[in-house]
Amino acid sequence: MRIFYHPAERLSEIESRRDVLGVVAYGAAEPGRAWCGQAPYLGVALSPHGAPVCEVITGGMVKRGARHDVRYAHDGEWLFAAIAVDASGAIEAAAILAYERLLQVAGEEGYGCLIRAWQYFPAIHGVEEGLERYRQFNRGRHHALGSHLARGGIRPAATCIGTHAGHLTVYMLARRAPGVAIENPRQVAAYQYPKTYGPRPPDFVRAMKVVSEGQQWLWISGTAAIVGHESCAAGNMEAQMREAFANLDLVVASADLGEDRRVVATKVYVRGAGPLPALPGPWACAPVLVLTGDICRSELLIEIEAVVTAGV
Ligand code: 3EB
């Protein structure tokens, strides 16, 4: 498996490959396009800092399919699946629909173990029936994941970011066997947040660890300046960045990957279009995709996700 960022204007170079699991376009997505060769193609309405870019996830030789509005590709080990649902109405219902269909298709294809989910939708701070749309989304996700968890399923690592337009877009990676959930000792588990953050908690784990192709893979969720369950340093980008990277370092340490580890790819979400302070040390070595978007708590200015690999 590989994950990399490719200029959108050179997407044709990707199209003929047979090993692409998924392509996600940020900025200038091609309207109406559903596939890039064998891979599901989807657009997310988040502007990259710089030229339009595609996140490309590759694996082995893939087979593709589409059912129940879900597009997917799998290579025997990994399933990439995506759905886009109208998000102009109730986001709780949209979340239920998206998760139920993704879970159904993943299960039917034999990849019932969720590893990583990305969730993007517009007006994340808008209010619907007296509740912020992010909190409505959490209600829907919690409802839809209920039966999965009851069957012994595990919550995936996740990212949830507000876009400036478009559908609720959810894409995920799943496997045949479960990963190992990693939490951050400095943070309350998100699925145990108190009710002050909404009637239902956000159902994700801080990171998921899997072994694949003789390597350890750590898929780290969107990570922000939250200590315990509280946001830190409201309005201060530099301080939030320090706290977020302290959390990232601690998640990596908690995953016990050993010394021989490498950051493979990082996505940084920033509120507003302001300049981004330099990333610290090892996090600056890997390709970084910077996107402007709304982090799910309005006081948070930055959120970072990453993939880290290590020898076994
Ligand atoms: C947090 O730690 C910050 O709702 O799926 C980060 C990653 C956040 C994923 C989600 C939310 C989600 O609570 C926000």
Short mmCIF file of C-alpha atoms and ligand atoms in Angstrom, two decimals:
data_model
loop_
_atom_site.label_atom_id
_atom_site.label_comp_id
_atom_site.label_asym_id
_atom_site.label_seq_id
_atom_site.Cartn_x
_atom_site.Cartn_y
_atom_site.Cartn_z
CA MET A 1 0.00 0.00 0.00
CA ARG A 2 1.09 3.56 -0.75
CA ILE A 3 -0.46 6.95 -0.16
CA PHE A 4 0.71 10.05 -2.00
CA TYR A 5 -0.42 13.43 -3.31
CA HIS A 6 -0.47 13.90 -7.06
CA PRO A 7 -1.10 17.08 -9.09
CA ALA A 8 -4.72 17.03 -10.30
CA GLU A 9 -3.67 18.24 -13.76
CA ARG A 10 -1.61 15.07 -14.22
CA LEU A 11 -4.32 12.63 -13.18
CA SER A 12 -4.08 10.82 -16.55
CA GLU A 13 -0.79 9.31 -15.28
CA ILE A 14 -2.78 7.50 -12.60
CA GLU A 15 -5.65 6.42 -14.78
CA SER A 16 -3.95 3.50 -16.51
CA ARG A 17 -2.67 1.95 -13.30
CA ARG A 18 -4.39 -1.20 -12.04
CA ASP A 19 -3.31 -0.89 -8.42
CA VAL A 20 -5.20 2.25 -7.36
CA LEU A 21 -7.72 1.81 -4.56
CA GLY A 22 -9.00 5.37 -4.41
CA VAL A 23 -8.48 8.92 -5.67
CA VAL A 24 -9.69 11.95 -3.74
CA ALA A 25 -9.51 15.34 -5.45
CA TYR A 26 -9.07 18.54 -3.44
CA GLY A 27 -9.82 21.69 -5.42
CA ALA A 28 -11.05 21.54 -9.03
CA ALA A 29 -12.62 18.09 -8.80
CA GLU A 30 -13.98 16.98 -12.17
CA PRO A 31 -17.79 17.23 -11.88
CA GLY A 32 -19.67 14.04 -12.57
CA ARG A 33 -16.55 11.89 -12.64
CA ALA A 34 -16.94 8.65 -10.65
CA TRP A 35 -13.85 6.61 -11.50
CA CYS A 36 -10.17 6.98 -12.20
CA GLY A 37 -9.38 3.71 -13.96
CA GLN A 38 -10.39 0.99 -11.50
CA ALA A 39 -10.50 3.35 -8.56
CA PRO A 40 -13.40 5.33 -7.11
CA TYR A 41 -12.82 9.05 -7.78
CA LEU A 42 -14.38 11.62 -5.48
CA GLY A 43 -14.07 15.34 -4.97
CA VAL A 44 -13.96 17.09 -1.62
CA ALA A 45 -14.73 20.84 -1.45
CA LEU A 46 -11.68 21.83 0.55
CA SER A 47 -9.14 24.18 -1.02
CA PRO A 48 -5.53 23.07 -0.95
CA HIS A 49 -2.79 25.61 -0.27
CA GLY A 50 -1.28 25.50 -3.73
CA ALA A 51 -2.43 23.81 -6.93
CA PRO A 52 -5.33 21.31 -7.02
CA VAL A 53 -4.14 17.93 -5.86
CA CYS A 54 -5.34 14.33 -5.61
CA GLU A 55 -4.75 12.01 -2.69
CA VAL A 56 -3.99 8.61 -4.22
CA ILE A 57 -4.11 5.35 -2.28
CA THR A 58 -2.66 2.32 -4.03
CA GLY A 59 -2.49 -1.35 -3.13
CA GLY A 60 -2.19 -4.58 -5.12
CA MET A 61 -4.15 -5.40 -8.25
CA VAL A 62 -7.66 -4.11 -7.58
CA LYS A 63 -11.20 -5.07 -8.50
CA ARG A 64 -13.84 -2.42 -8.49
CA GLY A 65 -17.59 -2.37 -7.94
CA ALA A 66 -20.56 -0.17 -7.14
CA ARG A 67 -23.72 -0.93 -5.19
CA HIS A 68 -26.21 0.96 -3.00
CA ASP A 69 -24.56 4.26 -4.09
CA VAL A 70 -21.23 3.00 -2.73
CA ARG A 71 -18.23 2.84 -5.06
CA TYR A 72 -15.40 0.60 -3.97
CA ALA A 73 -12.20 -1.13 -4.97
CA HIS A 74 -10.34 -3.91 -3.16
CA ASP A 75 -7.11 -5.82 -3.58
CA GLY A 76 -7.69 -8.87 -1.36
CA GLU A 77 -6.30 -7.07 1.66
CA TRP A 78 -7.68 -3.53 1.67
CA LEU A 79 -11.08 -2.19 0.67
CA PHE A 80 -11.49 1.48 -0.25
CA ALA A 81 -15.16 2.50 -0.29
CA ALA A 82 -16.80 5.88 -0.78
CA ILE A 83 -20.24 7.45 -0.79
CA ALA A 84 -21.53 10.98 -1.38
CA VAL A 85 -24.92 11.85 0.10
CA ASP A 86 -26.93 15.07 -0.29
CA ALA A 87 -26.16 17.17 2.76
CA SER A 88 -28.50 20.10 2.24
CA GLY A 89 -31.14 18.55 4.53
CA ALA A 90 -30.81 16.72 7.83
CA ILE A 91 -27.18 15.72 8.33
CA GLU A 92 -28.11 13.12 10.94
CA ALA A 93 -30.13 11.18 8.38
CA ALA A 94 -27.37 11.61 5.79
CA ALA A 95 -24.82 10.20 8.24
CA ILE A 96 -27.01 7.19 8.96
CA LEU A 97 -27.48 6.50 5.27
CA ALA A 98 -23.78 6.87 4.46
CA TYR A 99 -22.57 4.66 7.30
CA GLU A 100 -25.24 1.99 6.88
CA ARG A 101 -24.50 1.60 3.19
CA LEU A 102 -20.74 1.62 3.62
CA LEU A 103 -20.99 -0.97 6.39
CA GLN A 104 -23.32 -3.10 4.30
CA VAL A 105 -21.10 -3.13 1.23
CA ALA A 106 -17.90 -3.58 3.24
CA GLY A 107 -19.48 -6.55 5.03
CA GLU A 108 -20.80 -8.11 1.83
CA GLU A 109 -17.38 -7.84 0.19
CA GLY A 110 -15.77 -9.50 3.20
CA TYR A 111 -13.98 -6.42 4.55
CA GLY A 112 -16.04 -5.87 7.69
CA CYS A 113 -13.25 -4.41 9.83
CA LEU A 114 -13.16 -0.62 9.63
CA ILE A 115 -9.69 0.87 9.86
CA ARG A 116 -9.93 4.52 8.76
CA ALA A 117 -12.80 6.86 7.84
CA TRP A 118 -12.77 10.39 6.40
CA GLN A 119 -15.92 12.52 6.61
CA TYR A 120 -16.47 15.90 4.98
CA PHE A 121 -19.64 17.99 4.80
CA PRO A 122 -20.72 21.63 4.43
CA ALA A 123 -21.99 23.98 7.14
CA ILE A 124 -20.51 21.91 9.98
CA HIS A 125 -21.26 24.72 12.45
CA GLY A 126 -24.74 25.37 11.10
CA VAL A 127 -27.64 24.65 13.43
CA GLU A 128 -30.37 22.13 12.64
CA GLU A 129 -33.32 21.70 14.97
CA GLY A 130 -31.44 23.50 17.72
CA LEU A 131 -28.30 21.35 17.47
CA GLU A 132 -25.03 22.06 15.63
CA ARG A 133 -24.71 19.99 12.48
CA TYR A 134 -21.48 18.35 13.69
CA ARG A 135 -23.39 17.14 16.74
CA GLN A 136 -26.27 15.98 14.54
CA PHE A 137 -23.73 14.13 12.43
CA ASN A 138 -22.40 12.42 15.56
CA ARG A 139 -25.92 11.27 16.44
CA GLY A 140 -26.32 9.68 13.04
CA ARG A 141 -22.88 8.05 13.05
CA HIS A 142 -23.46 6.72 16.56
CA HIS A 143 -26.80 5.24 15.54
CA ALA A 144 -25.40 3.62 12.41
CA LEU A 145 -22.30 2.24 14.12
CA GLY A 146 -24.38 0.76 16.96
CA SER A 147 -25.04 -2.60 15.34
CA HIS A 148 -21.46 -2.79 14.04
CA LEU A 149 -20.14 -2.33 17.58
CA ALA A 150 -22.73 -4.76 18.97
CA ARG A 151 -21.37 -7.41 16.58
CA GLY A 152 -17.88 -6.86 17.98
CA GLY A 153 -16.77 -4.33 15.38
CA ILE A 154 -14.27 -1.60 16.27
CA ARG A 155 -14.59 2.13 15.65
CA PRO A 156 -12.24 3.36 12.93
CA ALA A 157 -9.67 6.13 13.19
CA ALA A 158 -11.30 9.17 11.58
CA THR A 159 -11.26 12.72 10.30
CA CYS A 160 -14.34 14.95 10.20
CA ILE A 161 -13.98 18.38 8.58
CA GLY A 162 -16.40 21.05 7.37
CA THR A 163 -16.25 21.97 3.66
CA HIS A 164 -17.41 25.09 1.83
CA ALA A 165 -19.84 23.17 -0.42
CA GLY A 166 -20.80 19.76 -1.70
CA HIS A 167 -22.23 16.55 -0.34
CA LEU A 168 -21.55 14.61 2.80
CA THR A 169 -18.62 12.62 1.47
CA VAL A 170 -17.41 9.63 3.43
CA TYR A 171 -14.61 7.35 2.33
CA MET A 172 -12.99 4.58 4.26
CA LEU A 173 -10.40 1.85 4.37
CA ALA A 174 -11.42 -1.54 5.71
CA ARG A 175 -9.78 -4.92 6.05
CA ARG A 176 -10.73 -8.56 6.56
CA ALA A 177 -9.16 -8.65 10.03
CA PRO A 178 -9.37 -6.02 12.74
CA GLY A 179 -6.69 -3.48 13.52
CA VAL A 180 -5.57 -2.51 16.99
CA ALA A 181 -7.14 0.65 18.36
CA ILE A 182 -4.71 3.12 19.93
CA GLU A 183 -5.80 5.86 22.31
CA ASN A 184 -3.93 8.91 23.60
CA PRO A 185 -3.27 8.89 27.37
CA ARG A 186 -3.42 12.70 27.36
CA GLN A 187 -6.91 12.76 25.84
CA VAL A 188 -10.25 11.34 26.88
CA ALA A 189 -11.33 8.78 24.28
CA ALA A 190 -13.56 10.70 21.86
CA TYR A 191 -16.31 8.08 22.18
CA GLN A 192 -16.32 8.85 25.93
CA TYR A 193 -16.54 12.64 25.66
CA PRO A 194 -19.04 14.11 28.14
CA LYS A 195 -22.47 15.20 26.90
CA THR A 196 -21.40 18.87 26.91
CA TYR A 197 -20.02 18.13 23.41
CA GLY A 198 -23.35 16.80 22.17
CA PRO A 199 -25.93 14.13 22.96
CA ARG A 200 -23.88 11.41 21.24
CA PRO A 201 -20.09 11.20 21.17
CA PRO A 202 -17.95 11.14 18.04
CA ASP A 203 -17.30 7.45 17.41
CA PHE A 204 -13.66 7.20 16.45
CA VAL A 205 -10.39 6.02 17.95
CA ARG A 206 -7.20 8.12 17.99
CA ALA A 207 -5.33 5.71 15.72
CA MET A 208 -5.51 2.23 14.22
CA LYS A 209 -2.52 -0.04 13.87
CA VAL A 210 -2.33 -2.88 11.36
CA VAL A 211 0.40 -5.13 10.03
CA SER A 212 0.52 -5.34 6.26
CA GLU A 213 3.24 -6.35 3.79
CA GLY A 214 5.66 -7.02 6.63
CA GLN A 215 5.26 -3.52 8.04
CA GLN A 216 3.35 -1.82 10.80
CA TRP A 217 0.97 0.88 9.65
CA LEU A 218 -0.42 3.51 11.98
CA TRP A 219 -3.41 5.46 10.67
CA ILE A 220 -3.70 8.50 12.94
CA SER A 221 -7.02 10.33 13.22
CA GLY A 222 -7.39 14.05 12.81
CA THR A 223 -5.58 15.40 15.87
CA ALA A 224 -6.16 18.82 17.39
CA ALA A 225 -5.26 20.87 20.46
CA ILE A 226 -7.45 18.94 22.86
CA VAL A 227 -6.18 17.89 26.29
CA GLY A 228 -8.49 15.72 28.36
CA HIS A 229 -11.66 16.63 26.50
CA GLU A 230 -11.09 20.40 26.42
CA SER A 231 -9.79 22.57 23.61
CA CYS A 232 -6.62 24.53 24.41
CA ALA A 233 -5.32 27.94 23.41
CA ALA A 234 -8.48 29.25 21.70
CA GLY A 235 -7.53 31.53 18.82
CA ASN A 236 -3.75 30.90 19.07
CA MET A 237 -2.51 29.01 16.03
CA GLU A 238 1.08 28.47 17.19
CA ALA A 239 0.05 27.19 20.60
CA GLN A 240 -2.64 24.92 19.12
CA MET A 241 -0.07 23.52 16.72
CA ARG A 242 2.30 22.71 19.60
CA GLU A 243 -0.50 20.92 21.48
CA ALA A 244 -1.67 19.04 18.40
CA PHE A 245 1.85 17.78 17.66
CA ALA A 246 2.32 16.86 21.32
CA ASN A 247 -0.80 14.71 20.90
CA LEU A 248 0.50 13.20 17.66
CA ASP A 249 3.84 12.34 19.27
CA LEU A 250 2.04 10.70 22.18
CA VAL A 251 -0.25 8.66 19.92
CA VAL A 252 2.81 7.42 18.02
CA ALA A 253 4.58 6.59 21.30
CA SER A 254 1.48 4.74 22.54
CA ALA A 255 1.44 2.60 19.40
CA ASP A 256 4.80 1.07 20.30
CA LEU A 257 6.11 0.97 16.73
CA GLY A 258 9.80 0.80 17.66
CA GLU A 259 12.55 3.19 16.59
CA ASP A 260 12.57 2.42 12.87
CA ARG A 261 9.53 4.48 11.94
CA ARG A 262 8.72 6.86 9.15
CA VAL A 263 5.97 9.41 8.51
CA VAL A 264 4.47 8.51 5.13
CA ALA A 265 1.97 11.31 4.60
CA THR A 266 0.34 14.12 6.53
CA LYS A 267 -2.76 16.22 5.97
CA VAL A 268 -3.08 19.52 7.81
CA TYR A 269 -6.46 21.27 8.02
CA VAL A 270 -6.41 24.98 8.85
CA ARG A 271 -9.30 27.28 9.53
CA GLY A 272 -9.05 30.32 7.25
CA ALA A 273 -6.41 30.95 4.65
CA GLY A 274 -3.70 32.38 6.92
CA PRO A 275 -0.09 31.24 6.70
CA LEU A 276 0.83 28.01 8.42
CA PRO A 277 3.69 27.92 10.93
CA ALA A 278 6.45 25.42 10.09
CA LEU A 279 5.78 21.80 11.04
CA PRO A 280 8.11 20.33 13.67
CA GLY A 281 10.93 17.83 13.03
CA PRO A 282 10.00 14.44 11.59
CA TRP A 283 6.53 15.59 10.59
CA ALA A 284 8.04 18.00 8.05
CA CYS A 285 9.95 15.26 6.17
CA ALA A 286 6.97 13.51 4.59
CA PRO A 287 4.66 14.96 1.92
CA VAL A 288 2.19 17.35 3.53
CA LEU A 289 -1.17 18.36 2.08
CA VAL A 290 -2.49 21.58 3.61
CA LEU A 291 -6.23 22.19 3.24
CA THR A 292 -8.47 25.04 4.34
CA GLY A 293 -11.49 23.72 6.21
CA ASP A 294 -13.60 23.99 9.33
CA ILE A 295 -12.35 21.93 12.25
CA CYS A 296 -15.33 20.49 14.09
CA ARG A 297 -15.05 22.68 17.19
CA SER A 298 -15.25 26.35 16.23
CA GLU A 299 -12.40 27.38 18.57
CA LEU A 300 -9.98 24.95 16.92
CA LEU A 301 -7.76 26.41 14.18
CA ILE A 302 -5.73 23.39 13.13
CA GLU A 303 -6.05 19.63 12.89
CA ILE A 304 -3.48 17.13 11.63
CA GLU A 305 -3.78 13.53 10.44
CA ALA A 306 -0.94 11.26 9.47
CA VAL A 307 0.13 7.80 8.39
CA VAL A 308 3.26 6.33 9.99
CA THR A 309 4.93 3.06 9.08
CA ALA A 310 7.56 0.98 10.86
CA GLY A 311 9.29 -2.36 10.55
CA VAL A 312 7.80 -5.30 12.45
C1 3EB B 1 -11.29 15.79 18.46
O1 3EB B 1 -10.28 15.21 18.83
C2 3EB B 1 -11.12 16.75 17.34
O2 3EB B 1 -15.68 13.39 14.61
O3 3EB B 1 -14.65 11.91 13.39
C3 3EB B 1 -10.92 14.71 15.10
C4 3EB B 1 -10.98 13.53 14.34
C5 3EB B 1 -12.10 15.30 15.51
C6 3EB B 1 -12.20 12.96 14.02
C7 3EB B 1 -14.65 12.91 14.13
C8 3EB B 1 -13.32 14.72 15.17
C9 3EB B 1 -13.37 13.55 14.45
O4 3EB B 1 -12.40 15.62 18.98
C10 3EB B 1 -12.09 16.58 16.27
#
